[in-house]
Amino acid sequence: MRIWKYSGMYMIATGMIHNVVGLLMGWEVLGLMAQDGWVNSVSNEPDRNAIFWFLAIGFFWMITGHVFHKYLKESDHALPAIFGWYLLLFAVVGCTLMPVSGIWLFFPQAIMIILVKRNK
């Protein structure tokens, strides 16, 4: 079984989990932003900035996962190892700065992408 073929789906799942957590944690702040009419509702308020960027990065990971999945499906080649190295660097830095977080989810994804290239 070539588990690397599912790298994109794992990235999509990570983004979805991230946004579900963001919605649960930031529901009250999002409600205040909705009351303000959404447009220019983030401003310089730290809690609003935090939830905006939390959700934005989750969507970015879903988009990245979709691109990875499309590439893997159409080319039948593993992702270039450099993607795995960047994810690994992100995971190391992220877990160093914030060990109690979901950033640990990126380690298996990074290793999966890196190792498939080394074994070929």
Short mmCIF file of C-alpha atoms in Angstrom, two decimals:
data_model
loop_
_atom_site.label_atom_id
_atom_site.label_comp_id
_atom_site.label_asym_id
_atom_site.label_seq_id
_atom_site.Cartn_x
_atom_site.Cartn_y
_atom_site.Cartn_z
CA MET A 1 0.00 0.00 0.00
CA ARG A 2 1.34 3.41 -0.91
CA ILE A 3 0.26 5.53 2.03
CA TRP A 4 2.01 8.58 0.57
CA LYS A 5 -0.82 8.80 -1.97
CA TYR A 6 -3.01 10.06 0.88
CA SER A 7 -0.71 12.92 1.95
CA GLY A 8 -3.09 15.49 0.50
CA MET A 9 -6.10 14.01 2.25
CA TYR A 10 -4.24 14.05 5.57
CA MET A 11 -3.43 17.73 5.05
CA ILE A 12 -7.10 18.48 4.26
CA ALA A 13 -8.12 16.62 7.42
CA THR A 14 -5.59 18.58 9.48
CA GLY A 15 -7.02 21.86 8.17
CA MET A 16 -10.57 20.72 8.89
CA ILE A 17 -9.68 19.68 12.45
CA HIS A 18 -7.92 23.01 12.93
CA ASN A 19 -10.98 24.97 11.82
CA VAL A 20 -13.42 22.92 13.90
CA VAL A 21 -11.26 23.62 16.96
CA GLY A 22 -11.10 27.29 15.93
CA LEU A 23 -14.86 27.53 15.57
CA LEU A 24 -15.42 25.90 18.96
CA MET A 25 -12.83 28.04 20.71
CA GLY A 26 -13.68 31.28 18.94
CA TRP A 27 -17.44 31.05 18.65
CA GLU A 28 -18.04 33.97 21.03
CA VAL A 29 -15.50 36.19 19.26
CA LEU A 30 -16.95 35.26 15.87
CA GLY A 31 -20.39 36.21 17.20
CA LEU A 32 -19.10 39.65 18.13
CA MET A 33 -17.55 40.02 14.68
CA ALA A 34 -20.89 39.06 13.11
CA GLN A 35 -22.67 41.66 15.25
CA ASP A 36 -20.22 44.21 13.87
CA GLY A 37 -21.21 43.22 10.33
CA TRP A 38 -18.03 41.24 9.43
CA VAL A 39 -16.57 44.04 7.26
CA ASN A 40 -13.53 45.50 9.04
CA SER A 41 -14.55 43.64 12.20
CA VAL A 42 -11.08 42.33 13.05
CA SER A 43 -9.22 45.66 13.48
CA ASN A 44 -6.40 45.55 16.04
CA GLU A 45 -8.17 43.48 18.68
CA PRO A 46 -5.94 40.53 19.67
CA ASP A 47 -8.74 38.00 20.15
CA ARG A 48 -10.26 38.82 16.76
CA ASN A 49 -6.86 38.72 15.06
CA ALA A 50 -6.14 35.36 16.69
CA ILE A 51 -9.36 33.72 15.51
CA PHE A 52 -9.04 35.21 12.03
CA TRP A 53 -5.53 33.85 11.56
CA PHE A 54 -6.40 30.56 13.25
CA LEU A 55 -9.20 29.94 10.75
CA ALA A 56 -7.26 31.38 7.80
CA ILE A 57 -4.36 28.97 8.32
CA GLY A 58 -6.79 26.06 8.57
CA PHE A 59 -8.26 27.00 5.20
CA PHE A 60 -4.74 27.39 3.79
CA TRP A 61 -3.92 23.83 4.88
CA MET A 62 -7.11 22.55 3.27
CA ILE A 63 -6.23 24.34 0.02
CA THR A 64 -2.65 22.99 0.16
CA GLY A 65 -3.99 19.51 0.84
CA HIS A 66 -6.31 19.76 -2.14
CA VAL A 67 -3.42 20.78 -4.40
CA PHE A 68 -1.29 17.92 -3.00
CA HIS A 69 -4.14 15.44 -3.51
CA LYS A 70 -4.77 16.58 -7.07
CA TYR A 71 -1.05 16.31 -7.90
CA LEU A 72 -0.76 12.85 -6.33
CA LYS A 73 -3.87 11.58 -8.07
CA GLU A 74 -2.99 12.90 -11.52
CA SER A 75 0.75 12.24 -11.56
CA ASP A 76 1.03 9.00 -9.54
CA HIS A 77 4.33 10.39 -8.21
CA ALA A 78 5.16 11.18 -4.61
CA LEU A 79 5.36 14.80 -3.56
CA PRO A 80 8.83 16.30 -3.80
CA ALA A 81 10.75 15.70 -0.57
CA ILE A 82 11.21 19.46 -0.06
CA PHE A 83 7.53 19.70 0.97
CA GLY A 84 8.19 17.15 3.68
CA TRP A 85 11.28 19.01 4.89
CA TYR A 86 9.34 22.28 5.09
CA LEU A 87 6.54 20.58 7.02
CA LEU A 88 9.12 19.02 9.35
CA LEU A 89 10.74 22.40 9.97
CA PHE A 90 7.31 23.91 10.63
CA ALA A 91 6.49 21.11 13.09
CA VAL A 92 9.81 21.41 14.96
CA VAL A 93 9.57 25.19 15.31
CA GLY A 94 5.86 25.07 16.13
CA CYS A 95 6.22 22.35 18.77
CA THR A 96 9.20 24.16 20.29
CA LEU A 97 7.21 27.36 20.66
CA MET A 98 3.90 25.71 21.53
CA PRO A 99 4.31 22.06 22.64
CA VAL A 100 0.71 21.67 23.77
CA SER A 101 -0.93 22.05 20.37
CA GLY A 102 -1.99 20.13 17.30
CA ILE A 103 1.23 20.97 15.46
CA TRP A 104 2.35 17.41 16.29
CA LEU A 105 0.01 16.27 13.49
CA PHE A 106 2.54 17.55 10.95
CA PHE A 107 5.32 15.15 11.99
CA PRO A 108 3.78 12.01 10.47
CA GLN A 109 2.80 13.92 7.34
CA ALA A 110 6.31 15.32 6.94
CA ILE A 111 7.99 11.97 7.55
CA MET A 112 5.65 10.24 5.10
CA ILE A 113 6.57 12.70 2.35
CA ILE A 114 10.32 12.60 3.11
CA LEU A 115 10.71 8.84 3.43
CA VAL A 116 8.94 7.89 0.23
CA LYS A 117 11.54 9.81 -1.77
CA ARG A 118 14.42 8.21 0.11
CA ASN A 119 13.13 4.69 -0.43
CA LYS A 120 12.73 5.08 -4.19
#
